[in-house]
């Protein structure tokens, strides 16, 4: 978990400068890696509210979690 904690530290520093949809989405993905489903959902929801076109990584597990949380359409296909 050390790398995720380090990544979270650095993304929080970036967010202190300017919070963007990309930063929120990345922070959400880091929380998913840390096993914190609630914070994952919260951060991705905020990211998508800020910018509905925020890039979604082509990571099957992440896409599946976003679909399960109702944050993206069940019909979403990565790369589209």
Short mmCIF file of N, CA and C in Angstrom, two decimals:
data_model
loop_
_atom_site.label_atom_id
_atom_site.label_comp_id
_atom_site.label_asym_id
_atom_site.label_seq_id
_atom_site.Cartn_x
_atom_site.Cartn_y
_atom_site.Cartn_z
N UNK A 1 0.81 -1.20 0.00
CA UNK A 1 0.00 0.00 0.00
C UNK A 1 0.85 1.26 0.00
N UNK A 2 2.11 1.14 0.19
CA UNK A 2 2.98 2.30 0.27
C UNK A 2 2.91 3.21 -0.95
N UNK A 3 2.85 2.62 -2.12
CA UNK A 3 2.81 3.44 -3.34
C UNK A 3 1.50 4.20 -3.47
N UNK A 4 0.41 3.58 -3.09
CA UNK A 4 -0.87 4.29 -3.14
C UNK A 4 -0.89 5.44 -2.14
N UNK A 5 -0.35 5.22 -0.96
CA UNK A 5 -0.29 6.29 0.04
C UNK A 5 0.56 7.44 -0.47
N UNK A 6 1.68 7.12 -1.09
CA UNK A 6 2.55 8.15 -1.67
C UNK A 6 1.83 8.89 -2.79
N UNK A 7 1.15 8.16 -3.64
CA UNK A 7 0.40 8.78 -4.73
C UNK A 7 -0.68 9.70 -4.18
N UNK A 8 -1.36 9.27 -3.13
CA UNK A 8 -2.40 10.09 -2.52
C UNK A 8 -1.81 11.37 -1.95
N UNK A 9 -0.67 11.27 -1.31
CA UNK A 9 0.01 12.44 -0.76
C UNK A 9 0.28 13.45 -1.88
N UNK A 10 0.84 12.97 -2.99
CA UNK A 10 1.21 13.87 -4.08
C UNK A 10 0.00 14.44 -4.81
N UNK A 11 -1.05 13.65 -4.99
CA UNK A 11 -2.24 14.17 -5.67
C UNK A 11 -2.94 15.19 -4.78
N UNK A 12 -2.89 15.00 -3.47
CA UNK A 12 -3.46 16.00 -2.57
C UNK A 12 -2.68 17.31 -2.63
N UNK A 13 -1.37 17.23 -2.79
CA UNK A 13 -0.55 18.43 -2.96
C UNK A 13 -0.95 19.16 -4.24
N UNK A 14 -1.15 18.41 -5.30
CA UNK A 14 -1.58 19.01 -6.57
C UNK A 14 -2.95 19.66 -6.43
N UNK A 15 -3.84 19.00 -5.70
CA UNK A 15 -5.19 19.54 -5.50
C UNK A 15 -5.15 20.83 -4.68
N UNK A 16 -4.15 20.95 -3.81
CA UNK A 16 -4.01 22.19 -3.04
C UNK A 16 -3.72 23.38 -3.96
N UNK A 17 -3.05 23.12 -5.07
CA UNK A 17 -2.73 24.18 -6.02
C UNK A 17 -3.95 24.50 -6.88
N UNK A 18 -4.54 23.47 -7.47
CA UNK A 18 -5.75 23.65 -8.27
C UNK A 18 -6.46 22.30 -8.40
N UNK A 19 -7.69 22.27 -7.95
CA UNK A 19 -8.47 21.04 -8.02
C UNK A 19 -9.19 20.99 -9.37
N UNK A 20 -8.86 19.99 -10.15
CA UNK A 20 -9.47 19.80 -11.47
C UNK A 20 -10.19 18.46 -11.51
N UNK A 21 -10.98 18.26 -12.55
CA UNK A 21 -11.67 16.98 -12.72
C UNK A 21 -10.66 15.84 -12.84
N UNK A 22 -9.56 16.09 -13.53
CA UNK A 22 -8.53 15.06 -13.68
C UNK A 22 -7.94 14.67 -12.34
N UNK A 23 -7.68 15.65 -11.50
CA UNK A 23 -7.12 15.37 -10.17
C UNK A 23 -8.13 14.61 -9.33
N UNK A 24 -9.39 15.01 -9.37
CA UNK A 24 -10.42 14.31 -8.60
C UNK A 24 -10.55 12.86 -9.06
N UNK A 25 -10.53 12.65 -10.38
CA UNK A 25 -10.65 11.29 -10.91
C UNK A 25 -9.46 10.44 -10.50
N UNK A 26 -8.27 11.01 -10.61
CA UNK A 26 -7.07 10.26 -10.23
C UNK A 26 -7.10 9.94 -8.74
N UNK A 27 -7.52 10.91 -7.93
CA UNK A 27 -7.61 10.65 -6.49
C UNK A 27 -8.63 9.55 -6.22
N UNK A 28 -9.74 9.56 -6.95
CA UNK A 28 -10.72 8.49 -6.80
C UNK A 28 -10.14 7.13 -7.15
N UNK A 29 -9.35 7.08 -8.21
CA UNK A 29 -8.72 5.83 -8.61
C UNK A 29 -7.72 5.35 -7.57
N UNK A 30 -7.01 6.29 -6.95
CA UNK A 30 -6.08 5.93 -5.88
C UNK A 30 -6.85 5.34 -4.70
N UNK A 31 -7.97 5.96 -4.36
CA UNK A 31 -8.79 5.42 -3.26
C UNK A 31 -9.29 4.02 -3.59
N UNK A 32 -9.60 3.77 -4.85
CA UNK A 32 -10.01 2.41 -5.23
C UNK A 32 -8.87 1.44 -4.97
N UNK A 33 -7.67 1.84 -5.32
CA UNK A 33 -6.49 1.00 -5.06
C UNK A 33 -6.25 0.76 -3.58
N UNK A 34 -6.65 1.74 -2.77
CA UNK A 34 -6.52 1.60 -1.32
C UNK A 34 -7.68 0.82 -0.70
N UNK A 35 -8.68 0.50 -1.53
CA UNK A 35 -9.82 -0.27 -1.03
C UNK A 35 -10.91 0.57 -0.39
N UNK A 36 -10.89 1.88 -0.61
CA UNK A 36 -11.89 2.77 -0.02
C UNK A 36 -12.95 3.10 -1.06
N UNK A 37 -13.95 2.24 -1.15
CA UNK A 37 -15.00 2.36 -2.16
C UNK A 37 -15.79 3.67 -2.01
N UNK A 38 -16.05 4.08 -0.79
CA UNK A 38 -16.84 5.29 -0.56
C UNK A 38 -16.12 6.53 -1.11
N UNK A 39 -14.84 6.66 -0.81
CA UNK A 39 -14.08 7.82 -1.30
C UNK A 39 -13.84 7.73 -2.80
N UNK A 40 -13.68 6.51 -3.31
CA UNK A 40 -13.58 6.31 -4.76
C UNK A 40 -14.81 6.89 -5.45
N UNK A 41 -15.98 6.50 -4.98
CA UNK A 41 -17.24 6.95 -5.57
C UNK A 41 -17.39 8.45 -5.43
N UNK A 42 -17.11 8.99 -4.26
CA UNK A 42 -17.24 10.43 -4.01
C UNK A 42 -16.36 11.24 -4.97
N UNK A 43 -15.10 10.85 -5.10
CA UNK A 43 -14.16 11.60 -5.93
C UNK A 43 -14.52 11.51 -7.41
N UNK A 44 -14.89 10.33 -7.87
CA UNK A 44 -15.27 10.19 -9.27
C UNK A 44 -16.58 10.92 -9.56
N UNK A 45 -17.52 10.92 -8.63
CA UNK A 45 -18.77 11.66 -8.83
C UNK A 45 -18.47 13.15 -8.98
N UNK A 46 -17.62 13.68 -8.11
CA UNK A 46 -17.23 15.09 -8.20
C UNK A 46 -16.53 15.38 -9.53
N UNK A 47 -15.64 14.49 -9.94
CA UNK A 47 -14.91 14.68 -11.20
C UNK A 47 -15.87 14.75 -12.38
N UNK A 48 -16.82 13.83 -12.42
CA UNK A 48 -17.76 13.78 -13.54
C UNK A 48 -18.75 14.94 -13.50
N UNK A 49 -19.06 15.45 -12.31
CA UNK A 49 -19.90 16.64 -12.21
C UNK A 49 -19.15 17.87 -12.71
N UNK A 50 -17.86 17.92 -12.43
CA UNK A 50 -17.04 19.06 -12.86
C UNK A 50 -16.81 19.03 -14.37
N UNK A 51 -16.60 17.83 -14.92
CA UNK A 51 -16.34 17.68 -16.35
C UNK A 51 -16.80 16.30 -16.79
N UNK A 52 -17.95 16.26 -17.45
CA UNK A 52 -18.50 14.96 -17.86
C UNK A 52 -17.63 14.25 -18.89
N UNK A 53 -16.66 14.95 -19.45
CA UNK A 53 -15.75 14.35 -20.43
C UNK A 53 -14.39 14.01 -19.85
N UNK A 54 -14.30 13.96 -18.53
CA UNK A 54 -13.02 13.59 -17.91
C UNK A 54 -12.62 12.20 -18.43
N UNK A 55 -11.36 12.04 -18.82
CA UNK A 55 -10.94 10.74 -19.37
C UNK A 55 -11.08 9.61 -18.34
N UNK A 56 -11.62 8.50 -18.80
CA UNK A 56 -11.76 7.31 -17.97
C UNK A 56 -10.73 6.30 -18.44
N UNK A 57 -9.82 5.91 -17.56
CA UNK A 57 -8.77 4.96 -17.96
C UNK A 57 -9.37 3.63 -18.42
N UNK A 58 -8.72 3.02 -19.38
CA UNK A 58 -9.16 1.72 -19.89
C UNK A 58 -8.64 0.62 -18.97
N UNK A 59 -9.17 0.62 -17.76
CA UNK A 59 -8.82 -0.38 -16.74
C UNK A 59 -10.12 -1.10 -16.40
N UNK A 60 -10.26 -2.35 -16.83
CA UNK A 60 -11.54 -3.05 -16.68
C UNK A 60 -12.13 -2.99 -15.27
N UNK A 61 -11.32 -3.20 -14.24
CA UNK A 61 -11.85 -3.17 -12.88
C UNK A 61 -12.41 -1.80 -12.53
N UNK A 62 -11.69 -0.75 -12.90
CA UNK A 62 -12.14 0.61 -12.61
C UNK A 62 -13.44 0.91 -13.35
N UNK A 63 -13.50 0.57 -14.63
CA UNK A 63 -14.71 0.80 -15.42
C UNK A 63 -15.89 0.04 -14.82
N UNK A 64 -15.65 -1.20 -14.42
CA UNK A 64 -16.72 -2.01 -13.80
C UNK A 64 -17.23 -1.35 -12.52
N UNK A 65 -16.32 -0.83 -11.70
CA UNK A 65 -16.72 -0.17 -10.46
C UNK A 65 -17.51 1.10 -10.74
N UNK A 66 -17.09 1.87 -11.74
CA UNK A 66 -17.84 3.08 -12.10
C UNK A 66 -19.25 2.73 -12.57
N UNK A 67 -19.37 1.65 -13.32
CA UNK A 67 -20.69 1.19 -13.76
C UNK A 67 -21.53 0.75 -12.58
N UNK A 68 -20.95 -0.03 -11.67
CA UNK A 68 -21.69 -0.52 -10.51
C UNK A 68 -22.19 0.62 -9.63
N UNK A 69 -21.41 1.69 -9.57
CA UNK A 69 -21.80 2.85 -8.76
C UNK A 69 -22.77 3.77 -9.50
N UNK A 70 -23.07 3.43 -10.75
CA UNK A 70 -24.00 4.23 -11.54
C UNK A 70 -23.40 5.54 -12.03
N UNK A 71 -22.08 5.63 -12.05
CA UNK A 71 -21.42 6.86 -12.46
C UNK A 71 -21.23 6.95 -13.97
N UNK A 72 -21.21 5.80 -14.64
CA UNK A 72 -21.17 5.78 -16.09
C UNK A 72 -22.19 4.75 -16.57
N UNK A 73 -22.58 4.89 -17.81
CA UNK A 73 -23.59 4.01 -18.40
C UNK A 73 -23.11 2.57 -18.48
N UNK A 74 -24.04 1.66 -18.31
CA UNK A 74 -23.72 0.23 -18.49
C UNK A 74 -23.25 -0.03 -19.92
N UNK A 75 -23.63 0.82 -20.84
CA UNK A 75 -23.26 0.67 -22.25
C UNK A 75 -21.90 1.28 -22.57
N UNK A 76 -21.26 1.90 -21.57
CA UNK A 76 -19.96 2.55 -21.80
C UNK A 76 -18.93 1.53 -22.27
N UNK A 77 -18.22 1.90 -23.32
CA UNK A 77 -17.11 1.08 -23.81
C UNK A 77 -15.85 1.92 -23.75
N UNK A 78 -14.83 1.41 -23.10
CA UNK A 78 -13.57 2.13 -22.98
C UNK A 78 -13.03 2.46 -24.36
N UNK A 79 -12.43 3.63 -24.46
CA UNK A 79 -11.85 4.06 -25.72
C UNK A 79 -12.81 4.83 -26.60
N UNK A 80 -14.07 4.94 -26.20
CA UNK A 80 -15.06 5.70 -26.98
C UNK A 80 -15.21 7.09 -26.44
#
